Tab-separated table of C-alpha atoms in Angstrom:
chain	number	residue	atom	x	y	z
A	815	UNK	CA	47.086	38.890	85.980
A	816	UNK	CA	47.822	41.403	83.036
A	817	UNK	CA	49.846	38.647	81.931
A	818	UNK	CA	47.512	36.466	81.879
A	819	UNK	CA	44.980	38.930	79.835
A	820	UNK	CA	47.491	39.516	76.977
A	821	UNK	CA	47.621	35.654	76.803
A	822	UNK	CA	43.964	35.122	76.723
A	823	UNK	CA	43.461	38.049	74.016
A	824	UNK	CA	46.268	36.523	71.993
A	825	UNK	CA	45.283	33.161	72.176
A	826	UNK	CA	41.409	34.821	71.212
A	827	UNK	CA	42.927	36.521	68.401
A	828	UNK	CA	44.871	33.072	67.206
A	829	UNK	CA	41.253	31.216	67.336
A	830	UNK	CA	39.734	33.785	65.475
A	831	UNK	CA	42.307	33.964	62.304
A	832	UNK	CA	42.060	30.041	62.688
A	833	UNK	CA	38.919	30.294	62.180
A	834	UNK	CA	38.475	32.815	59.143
A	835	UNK	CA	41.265	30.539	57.526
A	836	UNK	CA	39.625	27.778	57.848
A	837	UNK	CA	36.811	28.927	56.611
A	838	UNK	CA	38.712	30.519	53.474
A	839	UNK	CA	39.845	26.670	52.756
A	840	UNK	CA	36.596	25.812	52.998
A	841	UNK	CA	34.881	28.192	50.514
A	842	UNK	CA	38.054	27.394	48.108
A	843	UNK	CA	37.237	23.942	48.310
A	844	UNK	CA	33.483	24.389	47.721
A	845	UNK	CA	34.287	26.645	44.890
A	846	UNK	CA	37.010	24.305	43.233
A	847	UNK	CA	34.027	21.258	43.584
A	848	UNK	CA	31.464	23.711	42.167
A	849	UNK	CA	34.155	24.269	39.213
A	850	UNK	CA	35.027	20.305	38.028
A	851	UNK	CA	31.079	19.510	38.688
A	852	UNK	CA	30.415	22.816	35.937
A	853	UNK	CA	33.010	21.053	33.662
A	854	UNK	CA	31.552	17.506	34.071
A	855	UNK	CA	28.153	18.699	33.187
A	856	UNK	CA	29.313	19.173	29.181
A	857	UNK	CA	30.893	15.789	29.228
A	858	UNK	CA	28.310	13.768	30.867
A	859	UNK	CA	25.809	15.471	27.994
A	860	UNK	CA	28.615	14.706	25.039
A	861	UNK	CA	29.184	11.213	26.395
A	862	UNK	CA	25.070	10.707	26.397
A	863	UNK	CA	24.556	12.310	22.631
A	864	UNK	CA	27.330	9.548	21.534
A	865	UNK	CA	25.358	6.616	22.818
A	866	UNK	CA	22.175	8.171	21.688
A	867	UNK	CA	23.975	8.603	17.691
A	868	UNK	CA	25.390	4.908	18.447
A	869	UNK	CA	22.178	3.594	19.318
A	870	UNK	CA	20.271	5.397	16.524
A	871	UNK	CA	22.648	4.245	13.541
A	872	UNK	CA	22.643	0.509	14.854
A	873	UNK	CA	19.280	0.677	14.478
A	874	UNK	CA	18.973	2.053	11.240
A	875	UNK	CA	21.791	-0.373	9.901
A	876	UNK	CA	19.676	-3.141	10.911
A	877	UNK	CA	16.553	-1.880	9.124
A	878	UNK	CA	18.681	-1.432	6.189
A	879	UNK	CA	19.921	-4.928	5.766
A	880	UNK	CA	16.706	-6.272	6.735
A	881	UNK	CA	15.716	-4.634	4.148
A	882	UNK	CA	17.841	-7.051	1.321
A	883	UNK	CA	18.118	-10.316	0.588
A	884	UNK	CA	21.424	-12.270	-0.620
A	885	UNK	CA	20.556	-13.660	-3.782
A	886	UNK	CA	22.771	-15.872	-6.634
A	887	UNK	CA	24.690	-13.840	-9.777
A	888	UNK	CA	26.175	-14.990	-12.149
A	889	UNK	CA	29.987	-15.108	-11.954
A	890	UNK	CA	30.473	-15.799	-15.787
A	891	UNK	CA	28.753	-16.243	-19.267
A	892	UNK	CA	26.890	-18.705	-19.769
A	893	UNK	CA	25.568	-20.516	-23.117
A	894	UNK	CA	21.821	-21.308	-23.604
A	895	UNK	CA	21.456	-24.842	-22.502
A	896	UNK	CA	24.321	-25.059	-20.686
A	897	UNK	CA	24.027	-27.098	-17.263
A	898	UNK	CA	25.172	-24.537	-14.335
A	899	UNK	CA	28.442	-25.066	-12.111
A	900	UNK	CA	28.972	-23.587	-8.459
A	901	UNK	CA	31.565	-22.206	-10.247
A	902	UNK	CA	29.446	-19.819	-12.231
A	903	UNK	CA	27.966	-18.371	-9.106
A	904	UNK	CA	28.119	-15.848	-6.468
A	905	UNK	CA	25.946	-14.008	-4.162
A	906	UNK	CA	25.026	-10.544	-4.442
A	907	UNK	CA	22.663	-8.195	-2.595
A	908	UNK	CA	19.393	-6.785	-3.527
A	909	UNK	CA	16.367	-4.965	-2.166
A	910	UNK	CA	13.670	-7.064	-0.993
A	911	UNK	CA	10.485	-7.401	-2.997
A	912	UNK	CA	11.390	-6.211	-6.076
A	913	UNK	CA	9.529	-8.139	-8.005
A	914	UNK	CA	12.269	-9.418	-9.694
A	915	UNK	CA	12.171	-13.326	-8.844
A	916	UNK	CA	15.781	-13.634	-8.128
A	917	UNK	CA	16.800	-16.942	-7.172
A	918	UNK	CA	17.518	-16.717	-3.394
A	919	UNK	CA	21.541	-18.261	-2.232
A	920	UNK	CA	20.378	-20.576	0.111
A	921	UNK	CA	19.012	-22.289	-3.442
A	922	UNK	CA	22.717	-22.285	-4.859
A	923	UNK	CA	22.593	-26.264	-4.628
A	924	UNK	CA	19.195	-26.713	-6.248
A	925	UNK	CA	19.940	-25.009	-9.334
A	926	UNK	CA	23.575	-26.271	-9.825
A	927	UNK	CA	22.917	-28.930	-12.843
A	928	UNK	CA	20.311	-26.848	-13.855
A	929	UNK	CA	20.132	-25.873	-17.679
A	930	UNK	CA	19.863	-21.926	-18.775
A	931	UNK	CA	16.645	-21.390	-21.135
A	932	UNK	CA	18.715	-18.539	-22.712
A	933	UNK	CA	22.688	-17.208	-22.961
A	934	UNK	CA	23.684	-15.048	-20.367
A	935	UNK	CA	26.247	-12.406	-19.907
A	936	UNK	CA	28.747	-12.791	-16.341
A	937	UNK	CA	26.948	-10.352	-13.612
A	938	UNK	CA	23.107	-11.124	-14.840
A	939	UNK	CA	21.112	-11.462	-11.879
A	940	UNK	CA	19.753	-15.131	-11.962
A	941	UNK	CA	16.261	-15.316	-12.113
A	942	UNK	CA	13.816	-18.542	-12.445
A	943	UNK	CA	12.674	-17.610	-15.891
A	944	UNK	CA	16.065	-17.786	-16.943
A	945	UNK	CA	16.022	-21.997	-15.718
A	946	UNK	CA	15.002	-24.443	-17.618
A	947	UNK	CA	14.461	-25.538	-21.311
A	948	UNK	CA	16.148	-23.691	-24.288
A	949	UNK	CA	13.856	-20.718	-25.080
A	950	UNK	CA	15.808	-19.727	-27.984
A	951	UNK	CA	14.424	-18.331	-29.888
A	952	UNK	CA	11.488	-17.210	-28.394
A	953	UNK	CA	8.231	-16.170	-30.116
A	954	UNK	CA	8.660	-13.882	-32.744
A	955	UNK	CA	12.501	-13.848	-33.170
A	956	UNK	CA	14.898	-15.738	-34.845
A	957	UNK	CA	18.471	-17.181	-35.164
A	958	UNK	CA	21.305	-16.174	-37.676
A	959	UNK	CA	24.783	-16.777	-38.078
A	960	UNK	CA	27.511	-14.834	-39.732
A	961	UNK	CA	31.006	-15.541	-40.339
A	962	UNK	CA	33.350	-12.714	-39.666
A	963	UNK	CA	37.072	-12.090	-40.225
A	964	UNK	CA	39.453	-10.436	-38.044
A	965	UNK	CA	38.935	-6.614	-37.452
A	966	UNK	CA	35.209	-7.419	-38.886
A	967	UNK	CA	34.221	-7.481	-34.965
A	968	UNK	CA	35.289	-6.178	-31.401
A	969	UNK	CA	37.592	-8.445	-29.196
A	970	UNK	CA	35.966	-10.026	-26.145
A	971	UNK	CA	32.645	-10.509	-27.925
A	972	UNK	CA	30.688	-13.232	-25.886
A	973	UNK	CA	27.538	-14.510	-25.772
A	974	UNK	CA	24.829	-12.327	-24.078
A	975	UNK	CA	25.878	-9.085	-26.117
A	976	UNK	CA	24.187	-6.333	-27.242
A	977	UNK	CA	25.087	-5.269	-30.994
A	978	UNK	CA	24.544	-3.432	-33.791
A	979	UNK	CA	25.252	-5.518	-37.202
A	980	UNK	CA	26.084	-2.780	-39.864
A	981	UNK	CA	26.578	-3.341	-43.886
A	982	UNK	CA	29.839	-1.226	-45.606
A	983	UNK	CA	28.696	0.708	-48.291
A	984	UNK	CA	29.693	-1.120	-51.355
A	985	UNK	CA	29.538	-0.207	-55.249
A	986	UNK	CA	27.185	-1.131	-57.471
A	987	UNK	CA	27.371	-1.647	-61.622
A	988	UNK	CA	28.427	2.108	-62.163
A	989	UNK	CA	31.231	1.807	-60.088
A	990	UNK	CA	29.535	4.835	-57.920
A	991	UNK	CA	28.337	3.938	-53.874
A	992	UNK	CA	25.837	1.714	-53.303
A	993	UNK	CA	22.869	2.014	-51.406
A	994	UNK	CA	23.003	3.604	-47.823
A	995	UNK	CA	24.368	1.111	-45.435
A	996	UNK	CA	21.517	-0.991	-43.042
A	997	UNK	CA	22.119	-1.987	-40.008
A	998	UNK	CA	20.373	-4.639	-37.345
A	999	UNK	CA	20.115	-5.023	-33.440
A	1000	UNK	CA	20.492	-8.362	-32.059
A	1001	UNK	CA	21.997	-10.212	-29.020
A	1002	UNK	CA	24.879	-12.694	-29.663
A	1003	UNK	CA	23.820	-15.848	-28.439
A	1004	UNK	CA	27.420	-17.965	-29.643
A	1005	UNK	CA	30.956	-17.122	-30.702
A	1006	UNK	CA	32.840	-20.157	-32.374
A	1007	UNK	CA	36.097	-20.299	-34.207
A	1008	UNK	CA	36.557	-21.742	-37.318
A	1009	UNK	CA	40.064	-22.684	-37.847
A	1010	UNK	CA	39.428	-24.198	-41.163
A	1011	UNK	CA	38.278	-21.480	-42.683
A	1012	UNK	CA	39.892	-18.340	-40.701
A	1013	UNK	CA	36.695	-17.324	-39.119
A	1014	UNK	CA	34.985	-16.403	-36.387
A	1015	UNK	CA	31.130	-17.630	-36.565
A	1016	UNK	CA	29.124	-15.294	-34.602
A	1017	UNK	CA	25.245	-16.763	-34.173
A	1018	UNK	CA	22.907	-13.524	-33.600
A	1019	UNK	CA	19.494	-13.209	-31.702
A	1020	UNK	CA	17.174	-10.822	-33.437
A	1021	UNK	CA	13.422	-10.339	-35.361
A	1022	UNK	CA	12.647	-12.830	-37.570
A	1023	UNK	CA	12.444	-10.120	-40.686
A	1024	UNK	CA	15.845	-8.712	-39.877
A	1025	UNK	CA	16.961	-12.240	-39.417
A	1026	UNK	CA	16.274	-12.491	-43.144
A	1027	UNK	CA	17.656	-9.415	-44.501
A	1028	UNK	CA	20.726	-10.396	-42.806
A	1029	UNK	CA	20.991	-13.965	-43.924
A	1030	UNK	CA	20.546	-12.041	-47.256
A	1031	UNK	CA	23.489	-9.555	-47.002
A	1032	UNK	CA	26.269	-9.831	-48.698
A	1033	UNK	CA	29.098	-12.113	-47.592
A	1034	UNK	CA	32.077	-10.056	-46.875
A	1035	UNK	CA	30.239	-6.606	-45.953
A	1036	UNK	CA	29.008	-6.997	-42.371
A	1037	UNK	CA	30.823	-5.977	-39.439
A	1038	UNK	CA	29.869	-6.106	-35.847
A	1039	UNK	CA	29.190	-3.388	-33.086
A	1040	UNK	CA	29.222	-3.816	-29.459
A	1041	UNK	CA	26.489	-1.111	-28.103
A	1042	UNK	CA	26.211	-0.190	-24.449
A	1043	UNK	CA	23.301	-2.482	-22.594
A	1044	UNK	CA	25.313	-5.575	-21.510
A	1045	UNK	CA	23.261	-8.618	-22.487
A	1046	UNK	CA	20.072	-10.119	-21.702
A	1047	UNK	CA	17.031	-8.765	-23.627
């Protein structure tokens, strides 16, 4: 019987650690679930905050380019009356309704063939007033032409560019320096080379009065400077 007892009160006291064991597991198990859901929770939020900033700047990139058009530049320099190539082309990017009348790209076949109303430098947006007849020169300005020797102008001068045509002080009957020098602004519309005569002929855009004190200058005294402004007018 007292055998018996000790047996029942052991196997009692067995159950009972059993049971505060298992119920250790379990609270170490609840507390370790508790612990990687807390550490989830930041993830979840970081993981939601990167769609969100995905989401957002696909948006906003397709406003942007819905906000430009792809419209034709020109590739290189081009002479007034000159018929246009594909090869002078390529599309560029612009904002839409700017008012400038840019010849849209899809339109890159109906202008090919086209004649240029005026001399253009290579990167001028092309623009539908710039199509058509020879408006050279316009109202109110005229053409000159100047022959020039080498070092009398810049290398790489082209049609379309800005410059300044200065006069070199020269002497007068005394022997003493002339009158200050004068200068003009014009837009080189032609650059030809003479090989007969060792010059370069340089035909110049500007106002019909300083059109005629330049035709009037001095033969020998002009040289040419390229200013900053590109071409166009």
């Amino acid at each position: 019987m007292s055998t018996r007892l000790r047996a029942l009160g052991s196997s009692g006291s067995m159950s009972q650690k059993s049971q505060r064991r298992g119920g250790s597991d379990a609270e170490r198990a609840s507390s370790r679930v508790a612990g990687t859901s807390r550490r989830r929770v930041p993830y979840l939020l970081i993981g939601v905050l990167l769609v969100l900033g995905c989401a957002t700047g696909g948006v906003l990139l397709t406003l942007s380019l819905g906000d430009r058009e792809p419209v034709l530049v020109l590739r290189r320099s081009v002479s007034v009356g000159q018929e246009l190539e594909g090869a002078d082309l390529r599309e560029a990017s612009i904002a839409r309704g700017g008012g400038l009348d840019a010849v849209a790209a899809d339109q890159r076949g109906a202008v090919v063939g086209r004649r240029v109303a005026y001399s253009l430098p290579a990167g001028m947006l092309l623009t539908k007033g710039s199509l058509g007849s020879p408006e050279v020169p316009p109202a109110g300005r005229a053409v000159a032409a100047v022959g020039l020797k080498t070092g009398q102008f810049p290398t790489g001068l082209q049609a379309g560019h800005r410059v300044e045509v200065v006069t070199t002080a020269d002497e007068d009957a005394t022997g003493g320096p002339s009158s200050s020098a004068e200068s003009w602004a014009a837009v080189v519309t032609a650059v030809r080379i003479d090989n007969d005569d060792q010059l370069t002929v340089v035909t110049l855009e500007l106002g019909e009065d300083q059109a005629r004190e330049l035709a009037a200058a001095q033969e020998g005294t002009l040289r040419v400077v390229m200013v900053r402004g590109g071409g166009g007018r």
